[in-house]
Coordinates of C-alpha atoms and ligand atoms in Angstrom, one line a residue:
M952 CA 139.6 125.6 119.3
N953 CA 136.1 125.8 117.0
G954 CA 138.0 127.2 114.2
D955 CA 137.3 125.8 110.8
A956 CA 140.6 124.7 110.0
S957 CA 139.1 123.1 106.7
M958 CA 140.4 127.0 105.2
R959 CA 143.4 127.4 105.5
E960 CA 145.9 126.6 102.4
S961 CA 147.9 123.3 101.4
A962 CA 149.9 122.7 98.9
S963 CA 149.2 120.1 96.3
L964 CA 150.9 117.0 95.4
S965 CA 152.8 117.1 91.9
V966 CA 152.3 114.1 89.7
R967 CA 156.2 113.7 91.1
D968 CA 154.8 114.2 94.5
I969 CA 152.1 111.4 95.2
A970 CA 154.3 108.4 93.0
D971 CA 157.0 108.8 95.6
W972 CA 154.7 109.0 98.5
A973 CA 154.8 105.8 100.2
P974 CA 152.6 104.0 103.2
F975 CA 153.4 103.5 106.4
A976 CA 156.1 99.9 106.2
A977 CA 156.9 99.5 109.4
P978 CA 154.2 99.5 112.7
P979 CA 154.5 102.6 115.3
A980 CA 155.8 101.0 118.7
D981 CA 153.0 103.4 119.8
P982 CA 149.7 103.7 117.0
M983 CA 148.0 106.5 119.6
Q984 CA 150.6 108.5 120.2
A985 CA 151.7 108.5 116.1
A986 CA 148.5 109.4 115.5
R987 CA 148.9 112.1 117.8
A988 CA 152.5 113.3 116.8
R989 CA 150.7 113.0 112.4
M990 CA 147.5 115.2 113.9
T991 CA 150.0 117.8 115.7
S992 CA 152.2 118.0 113.1
T993 CA 149.4 118.9 110.4
D994 CA 147.5 121.2 113.4
Q995 CA 145.2 119.5 113.2
W996 CA 145.2 118.4 117.2
A997 CA 142.1 120.4 118.6
P998 CA 139.9 119.3 121.3
W999 CA 137.4 117.8 118.9
Q1000 CA 140.0 116.2 117.6
T1001 CA 139.5 112.0 118.1
V1002 CA 142.5 110.8 115.9
G1003 CA 145.1 110.2 118.6
R1004 CA 142.7 110.4 121.4
R1005 CA 139.4 107.9 120.4
M1006 CA 141.8 105.6 118.3
A1007 CA 144.2 105.5 116.0
I1008 CA 143.3 105.5 112.6
G1009 CA 139.4 106.7 111.1
C1010 CA 139.2 103.2 109.6
V1011 CA 142.0 101.5 107.5
A1012 CA 139.8 99.4 103.9
L1013 CA 140.6 96.4 103.0
E1014 CA 140.1 95.5 99.8
I1015 CA 139.4 91.9 99.1
T1016 CA 137.8 91.6 95.1
Q1017 CA 138.4 94.4 91.8
R1018 CA 135.2 93.1 90.3
C1019 CA 132.2 95.1 91.1
N1020 CA 128.8 94.1 89.9
L1021 CA 127.7 98.2 89.3
D1022 CA 128.7 100.8 86.8
C1023 CA 128.8 103.7 89.3
T1024 CA 129.6 106.8 88.1
Y1025 CA 131.9 108.3 90.5
C1026 CA 133.5 105.3 91.2
Y1027 CA 137.0 105.4 92.7
L1028 CA 138.1 101.7 91.1
S1029 CA 141.0 101.4 88.4
E1030 CA 141.3 101.3 85.0
S1031 CA 142.6 97.6 85.3
S1032 CA 140.5 95.9 88.3
E1033 CA 137.4 94.3 86.5
A1034 CA 139.9 92.7 85.1
L1035 CA 142.1 91.2 88.4
K1036 CA 141.1 88.2 90.3
D1037 CA 140.4 88.4 93.4
I1038 CA 143.7 88.1 96.0
P1039 CA 144.6 84.9 97.9
L1040 CA 143.0 84.7 100.7
E1041 CA 146.9 84.2 102.8
E1042 CA 147.5 88.0 101.2
V1043 CA 144.3 89.2 103.0
Y1044 CA 144.9 87.8 106.3
R1045 CA 148.9 89.5 106.1
R1046 CA 146.7 92.7 105.2
I1047 CA 144.7 91.9 108.5
D1048 CA 147.4 90.7 110.4
L1049 CA 149.3 94.8 109.7
I1050 CA 146.2 96.9 110.4
A1051 CA 146.3 95.1 114.3
E1052 CA 149.6 95.4 114.1
H1053 CA 149.5 99.8 112.6
Y1054 CA 146.3 100.7 114.3
G1055 CA 145.7 98.1 117.3
A1056 CA 142.5 96.1 118.7
G1057 CA 139.3 97.9 118.7
T1058 CA 140.0 99.6 114.0
D1059 CA 137.1 100.2 112.3
V1060 CA 137.9 97.9 109.1
Q1061 CA 136.0 98.3 106.2
V1062 CA 136.1 95.0 104.7
T1063 CA 135.4 96.1 100.7
G1064 CA 136.1 95.9 97.1
G1065 CA 135.0 96.4 94.5
E1066 CA 131.5 94.6 96.0
P1067 CA 133.0 92.1 98.6
T1068 CA 129.9 90.0 98.4
L1069 CA 131.4 88.8 94.1
R1070 CA 134.3 87.2 96.8
R1071 CA 133.2 83.8 97.5
Q1072 CA 131.3 83.6 100.6
D1073 CA 133.2 80.8 102.4
E1074 CA 136.1 83.4 102.4
L1075 CA 133.5 86.5 103.1
I1076 CA 132.9 84.7 105.9
A1077 CA 136.2 83.6 106.9
I1078 CA 137.5 86.9 106.0
L1079 CA 134.7 88.7 108.1
G1080 CA 135.7 85.9 111.3
R1081 CA 139.4 86.7 110.7
V1082 CA 139.2 90.8 111.3
A1083 CA 136.6 89.9 114.3
Q1084 CA 139.3 87.5 115.8
R1085 CA 142.0 90.1 115.7
G1086 CA 140.1 92.2 117.4
L1087 CA 138.9 94.9 115.0
R1088 CA 135.4 95.7 114.1
P1089 CA 134.6 94.7 110.5
S1090 CA 132.4 96.2 108.6
L1091 CA 130.6 95.2 105.1
F1092 CA 130.4 97.6 102.1
T1093 CA 128.2 96.7 99.5
N1094 CA 126.3 97.4 97.4
G1095 CA 124.0 94.6 98.6
I1096 CA 122.6 93.4 95.6
K1097 CA 124.1 90.4 96.1
L1098 CA 123.6 90.1 100.1
T1099 CA 121.0 87.8 101.4
R1100 CA 119.8 87.4 105.0
S1101 CA 121.2 83.7 105.6
L1102 CA 124.8 85.5 104.7
L1103 CA 124.3 88.1 106.5
E1104 CA 123.1 85.8 109.0
A1105 CA 126.1 84.3 108.5
L1106 CA 128.9 87.4 108.9
S1107 CA 127.0 88.2 111.5
R1108 CA 127.6 85.2 113.3
A1109 CA 131.5 85.9 112.4
G1110 CA 132.0 89.4 114.6
L1111 CA 130.3 91.8 110.9
V1112 CA 129.9 95.2 113.2
D1113 CA 127.7 97.1 110.7
V1114 CA 126.5 96.9 107.2
A1115 CA 126.6 99.3 105.1
F1116 CA 124.4 99.6 102.1
H1117 CA 126.0 101.3 98.6
V1118 CA 122.5 103.1 97.9
D1119 CA 122.0 106.3 95.0
L1120 CA 121.7 107.6 91.2
T1121 CA 125.5 107.3 90.7
Q1122 CA 124.5 103.4 90.7
G1123 CA 122.4 103.5 87.4
R1124 CA 120.1 100.7 89.7
K1125 CA 117.8 100.6 86.3
G1126 CA 113.8 101.8 87.0
Y1127 CA 115.2 104.1 89.8
P1128 CA 115.5 107.8 88.0
T1129 CA 115.0 109.3 91.8
E1130 CA 116.1 109.4 95.5
Q1131 CA 113.4 109.6 96.1
S1132 CA 112.8 105.7 94.2
L1133 CA 115.6 104.3 96.8
N1134 CA 114.1 104.6 98.6
A1135 CA 112.5 101.7 97.6
I1136 CA 115.2 99.9 97.9
R1137 CA 116.8 101.4 101.6
L1138 CA 113.8 100.2 103.5
R1139 CA 114.4 96.4 101.7
Y1140 CA 118.0 96.8 102.6
I1141 CA 117.0 97.8 106.0
E1142 CA 114.7 94.8 106.3
L1143 CA 117.5 92.3 105.6
A1144 CA 119.4 93.4 108.5
R1145 CA 116.3 93.3 111.2
G1146 CA 116.7 92.0 114.7
L1147 CA 120.9 91.5 113.9
P1148 CA 123.3 92.8 116.5
V1149 CA 124.2 94.6 113.3
A1150 CA 124.2 98.2 113.1
V1151 CA 123.1 99.5 109.3
M1152 CA 124.7 102.8 108.1
F1153 CA 123.7 103.9 104.3
N1154 CA 127.0 105.4 102.2
T1155 CA 125.4 108.4 100.2
T1156 CA 128.1 109.9 96.8
L1157 CA 126.3 113.7 96.9
F1158 CA 126.8 115.4 93.1
A1159 CA 124.9 118.4 90.7
G1160 CA 122.1 115.5 90.6
N1161 CA 121.0 114.7 93.4
I1162 CA 121.3 117.3 95.5
D1163 CA 118.2 118.7 95.5
E1164 CA 117.1 115.9 97.0
L1165 CA 119.6 115.4 99.8
E1166 CA 116.8 117.3 102.0
M1167 CA 114.4 114.5 101.0
L1168 CA 117.0 111.7 102.2
G1169 CA 118.2 113.8 105.4
R1170 CA 114.3 113.4 106.9
F1171 CA 113.7 109.9 105.1
F1172 CA 117.2 108.9 107.3
I1173 CA 115.9 110.5 110.5
S1174 CA 112.1 109.4 110.0
Q1175 CA 114.2 105.6 110.0
H1176 CA 116.9 106.6 113.0
A1177 CA 114.9 103.3 114.9
N1178 CA 116.8 101.0 112.1
V1179 CA 120.1 103.8 111.0
R1180 CA 123.1 104.6 113.0
M1181 CA 124.7 106.2 110.1
A1182 CA 123.4 107.9 107.3
S1183 CA 127.2 109.2 105.6
F1184 CA 127.6 111.1 102.4
Q1185 CA 130.0 111.2 100.7
L1186 CA 131.0 114.9 98.0
G1187 CA 131.6 113.2 93.4
A1188 CA 135.2 113.0 93.1
D1189 CA 137.4 113.0 90.2
T1190 CA 139.2 109.8 90.5
G1191 CA 139.6 106.3 89.6
R1192 CA 138.1 104.8 86.1
G1193 CA 135.1 106.8 87.5
V1194 CA 133.3 109.7 85.1
D1195 CA 130.8 112.4 86.0
A1196 CA 127.1 111.8 85.7
P1197 CA 125.5 114.1 81.9
G1198 CA 125.4 117.3 83.6
S1199 CA 127.6 117.3 86.5
A1200 CA 131.0 117.7 87.5
A1201 CA 133.4 117.5 90.8
G1202 CA 133.4 120.2 92.7
Q1203 CA 130.3 122.1 92.4
I1204 CA 129.0 120.1 95.6
D1205 CA 130.7 121.2 99.1
K1206 CA 130.7 120.3 102.4
A1207 CA 128.5 123.8 103.7
Q1208 CA 125.6 122.5 101.1
V1209 CA 125.8 119.2 103.2
I1210 CA 126.0 120.8 106.4
R1211 CA 122.6 123.4 105.3
G1212 CA 120.9 120.3 103.3
L1213 CA 120.4 118.5 107.0
Q1214 CA 120.1 121.0 108.6
R1215 CA 116.9 122.1 107.1
A1216 CA 116.2 118.0 106.7
A1217 CA 116.6 117.9 110.9
G1218 CA 114.7 121.1 111.3
V1219 CA 117.8 122.2 114.7
P1220 CA 121.3 123.2 113.4
L1221 CA 123.0 120.6 113.8
N1222 CA 126.9 121.4 114.9
F1223 CA 129.4 120.2 112.6
T1224 CA 132.5 121.7 113.7
A1225 CA 132.4 120.0 117.0
V1226 CA 134.0 115.9 117.2
S1227 CA 135.9 114.6 113.5
A1228 CA 138.5 113.3 113.2
G1229 CA 141.3 113.5 111.4
H1230 CA 141.8 117.2 108.9
Q1231 CA 138.7 118.8 109.2
A1232 CA 138.6 120.3 105.5
C1233 CA 138.5 115.9 105.3
N1234 CA 135.5 114.6 107.4
R1235 CA 132.2 116.4 109.5
Y1236 CA 130.7 114.9 112.1
G1237 CA 127.2 115.8 112.7
F1238 CA 124.5 113.6 115.9
A1239 CA 121.0 113.7 116.3
L1240 CA 118.7 112.5 119.5
I1241 CA 115.4 111.9 117.7
A1242 CA 111.9 111.3 119.5
G1243 CA 108.7 111.5 117.6
G1244 CA 110.3 113.6 114.5
V1245 CA 111.1 116.1 116.6
T1246 CA 115.1 116.9 116.6
Q1247 CA 118.1 117.7 118.8
D1248 CA 121.8 118.0 118.3
L1249 CA 123.8 116.3 120.2
F1250 CA 126.6 119.0 120.0
S1251 CA 125.1 121.8 120.9
D1252 CA 126.3 122.3 123.9
T1253 CA 131.2 122.5 122.1
R1254 CA 132.7 122.8 125.2
L1255 CA 130.4 120.1 126.8
A1256 CA 131.0 117.8 124.0
W1257 CA 135.2 118.1 124.0
D1258 CA 134.4 117.8 127.9
V1259 CA 132.7 114.8 126.8
L1260 CA 135.3 113.2 124.5
A1261 CA 138.0 113.5 126.8
A1262 CA 136.3 111.3 129.6
T1263 CA 135.2 108.9 127.7
A1264 CA 139.0 108.6 125.3
G1265 CA 139.2 105.2 126.3
A1266 CA 136.3 103.8 126.0
R1267 CA 135.5 100.9 123.8
F1268 CA 132.2 100.7 122.9
D1269 CA 130.1 98.3 121.3
R1270 CA 127.6 99.2 118.5
R1271 CA 126.7 95.4 118.5
S1272 CA 124.9 96.2 121.8
K1273 CA 123.1 99.3 122.5
L1274 CA 122.2 98.7 125.9
R1275 CA 126.4 97.3 126.1
S1276 CA 127.0 101.1 125.0
V1277 CA 124.9 102.3 127.2
G1278 CA 126.8 100.5 130.2
T1279 CA 129.9 101.6 128.1
F1280 CA 129.5 106.0 128.5
A1281 CA 128.5 105.2 131.7
A1282 CA 131.2 103.7 133.5
A1283 CA 133.7 106.6 131.8
M1284 CA 131.7 109.2 133.4
A1285 CA 131.2 107.5 136.6
R1286 CA 134.3 108.9 138.0
R1287 CA 133.9 112.9 137.0
P1288 CA 130.8 114.0 138.9
W1289 CA 130.7 117.8 137.7
L1290 CA 130.3 116.5 134.1
V1291 CA 128.2 114.5 134.5
L1292 CA 125.6 117.0 136.8
R1293 CA 126.7 119.6 133.5
G1294 CA 125.8 116.5 131.3
S1295 CA 122.4 116.4 133.4
V1296 CA 122.0 120.2 133.5
W1297 CA 122.0 119.6 129.2
L1298 CA 119.5 117.2 129.5
A1299 CA 117.0 118.1 130.7
G1300 CA 117.4 120.9 128.6
A1301 CA 117.2 118.9 125.3
L1302 CA 114.5 116.6 126.7
W1303 CA 112.1 119.5 127.5
R1304 CA 113.1 121.2 124.0
L1305 CA 111.9 117.2 123.0
K1306 CA 109.0 116.9 125.0
G1307 CA 106.5 117.3 121.9
G1308 CA 107.8 114.2 120.5
L1309 CA 108.5 112.6 123.2
L1310 CA 104.8 112.3 124.2
R1311 CA 104.3 110.7 120.4
A1312 CA 106.8 108.6 120.9
R1313 CA 105.9 107.6 124.3
G1314 CA 108.6 108.4 126.3
R1315 CA 111.1 106.8 123.3
V1316 CA 114.2 108.6 121.9
G1317 CA 117.0 107.9 118.9
K1318 CA 119.4 108.7 117.7
L1319 CA 121.2 109.2 113.8
S1320 CA 124.3 110.9 113.1
F1321 CA 125.5 111.7 109.8
F1322 CA 128.9 111.8 108.4
I1323 CA 130.0 114.0 105.7
H1324 CA 133.2 112.8 103.3
D1325 CA 135.0 115.6 101.0
F1326 CA 137.2 113.5 98.6
M1327 CA 140.0 115.1 96.8
D1328 CA 140.3 114.9 93.4
A1329 CA 143.2 112.6 91.8
R1330 CA 144.1 115.7 90.3
A1331 CA 144.2 118.0 93.2
L1332 CA 145.8 116.2 96.9
D1333 CA 146.2 118.9 99.8
R1334 CA 149.6 117.5 101.0
E1335 CA 148.0 118.9 104.5
R1336 CA 145.4 116.7 104.1
C1337 CA 147.0 113.7 102.8
E1338 CA 149.3 114.0 105.9
A1339 CA 146.6 113.8 108.4
C1340 CA 144.0 111.4 107.1
S1341 CA 142.2 109.5 108.4
F1342 CA 141.1 107.1 105.6
M1343 CA 143.7 104.4 105.9
V1344 CA 143.7 101.8 102.7
M1345 CA 145.9 98.4 104.0
T1346 CA 148.4 98.0 100.4
P1347 CA 150.8 95.2 99.7
E1348 CA 153.4 97.7 101.5
G1349 CA 151.4 99.0 104.7
P1350 CA 148.5 101.3 105.2
L1351 CA 148.3 104.6 103.1
S1352 CA 146.1 107.5 102.9
M1353 CA 143.1 106.2 100.4
C1354 CA 143.0 109.4 98.3
I1355 CA 146.5 108.8 97.2
H1356 CA 145.9 105.8 96.8
N1357 CA 142.8 106.4 94.2
A1358 CA 145.1 108.2 92.1
K1359 CA 147.5 105.9 91.9
R1360 CA 145.9 102.7 92.6
D1361 CA 148.1 100.9 89.5
A1362 CA 150.7 101.2 91.8
Y1363 CA 149.4 98.4 93.7
L1364 CA 147.1 96.4 92.1
L1365 CA 150.0 95.1 89.2
Q1366 CA 151.9 93.7 90.6
P1367 CA 152.3 90.1 92.2
A1368 CA 151.8 88.8 96.1
R1369 CA 154.3 86.5 97.2
V1370 CA 152.9 84.0 99.3
A1371 CA 154.5 82.7 101.8
R1372 CA 153.7 78.3 102.5
G1373 CA 156.4 76.6 105.3
E1374 CA 159.8 77.1 103.9
T1375 CA 157.3 77.6 100.2
V1376 CA 157.4 81.1 99.3
R1377 CA 155.0 81.3 95.7
F1378 CA 154.6 84.3 93.5
W1379 CA 150.3 85.0 92.6
N1380 CA 149.9 86.7 89.0
P1381 CA 146.6 89.6 89.9
A1382 CA 145.6 89.1 86.0
D1383 CA 145.6 85.4 85.7
G1384 CA 145.7 83.5 89.3
S1385 CA 148.8 82.5 88.0
W1386 CA 151.4 80.7 91.4
S1387 CA 155.4 80.4 90.0
A1388 CA 158.8 80.0 92.1
E1389 CA 159.6 83.3 90.7
P1390 CA 157.7 86.7 90.6
P1391 CA 156.4 86.9 86.7
A1392 CA 158.2 89.5 84.7
R1393 CA 155.2 90.7 83.4
I1394 CA 151.7 91.5 84.5
A1395 CA 149.3 92.4 82.3
V1396 CA 145.8 93.8 81.8
S1397 CA 143.3 93.7 79.1
L1398 CA 140.9 97.5 79.4
T1399 CA 136.6 96.4 79.0
R1400 CA 134.5 98.8 78.7
K1401 CA 134.0 99.7 82.1
T1402 CA 137.7 100.7 82.2
A1403 CA 138.1 101.6 78.8
R1404 CA 135.6 104.8 80.1
G1405 CA 138.8 105.6 82.9
R1406 CA 141.4 105.5 80.1
A1407 CA 139.6 108.0 77.8
R1408 CA 139.1 110.6 80.3
G1409 CA 142.8 110.9 81.6
Q1410 CA 143.7 110.8 78.1
L1411 CA 141.4 113.5 77.3
G1412 CA 143.6 115.8 80.4
K1413 CA 139.3 116.8 81.8
P1414 CA 140.0 120.1 83.9
V1415 CA 139.4 118.7 86.7
G1416 CA 139.5 121.4 90.8
K1417 CA 138.3 120.7 93.4
A1418 CA 138.5 122.9 96.0
A1419 CA 140.3 121.5 98.8
Ligands
SF4_646 S1 141.0 109.6 101.6 FE1 141.2 111.7 101.5 S2 139.5 113.1 102.0 FE2 139.5 111.2 103.3 S3 140.7 112.1 105.5 FE3 142.3 111.0 104.1 S4 142.7 112.7 102.7 FE4 141.2 113.1 103.7

């Protein structure tokens, strides 16, 4: 059961298929059961699977603005995005409620955009608070440019669980020509969050222009394991308004290449097939224990990893507190003495292999997880992967696979929001922010410099073809 399901053949979606693909409209009676059925029907139900076992979905993106203060080469936003007003708070709250109804308490919610810190600060704080109040786990996905310590403190008080900083060469930050030079920004962001009960993650888009620096990045994140919970890598995909950087092309980078680079950085063969979420062609997950610069693969015993996953499936870990997480883990394992014994034997071996580092680190051992997400090109969507998708976007009509959403964003962006205030129903026009008693007859946006690039690419029909 440790096979690599990513090599399976599955049908590509036609333009018609994409247009017809609808969001999940009605919340399921039992979200976990529904998730398990989805994984089973796509042949992804296996001991490594976390969707349907630990959680009903990997995460749900909540886009609270379409505006951004950067212009990334692999941007997934729509050609229309920059011209659109921020959706009303009532509609954001309605979508938060929908997430809770579809996937239940404990679901990870990415508060994102566009760049979410461009939203009014009081509204951003209120949105984060609302996500937390519904029992969901809010993460802020940001490029960090507008994020201040005081805002992060306020968001933390409102219930923020993680902050995920997107920093890489696709953003074209002036004065930072290499990933190595961008480490200065990464260190600044780590300082921004220091001491707050908020886990720090970094997102890096990989493409031909920075893949040579992957090993350096892996070593950097390992050196920062005390401050960083997860290093997440996305493979550049041809979708949205983004265009490839000169000299690169979508599809040049694959997961195996990324795994090899991270293994070289770690100095050990990290196992990226023991635990995963959704379709194995989409995601890979690795986990390292680190002490004094020495790394140990947490998933080196695949069967033990599966058994621990099964034993802790119902546990709800509090990422804001290491102590509480350890307590939750210990409580879940307490009723399984045989598994505790097997784990203890494994741990003794791991500590022995880490002994040199443990001496240097005076007995302190930390951890770091690696995540690889292989988004699909908009014109090469694999049906089975979309059916097993673990990363949803909350549209006005319900949750939808992020890859499908990226392929037809305007279908959801260029529609009025229907907002009920007491007995009165009004309609909001995303193009100009106006309100009316009837749905607007037409929603028209004009292209900007950013959006025109993506439009030109679409008209030219540039060939794409990253394999699933
Ligand atoms: S968003 Fe795309 S790549 Fe990610 S899990 Fe869903 S189908 Fe797979």
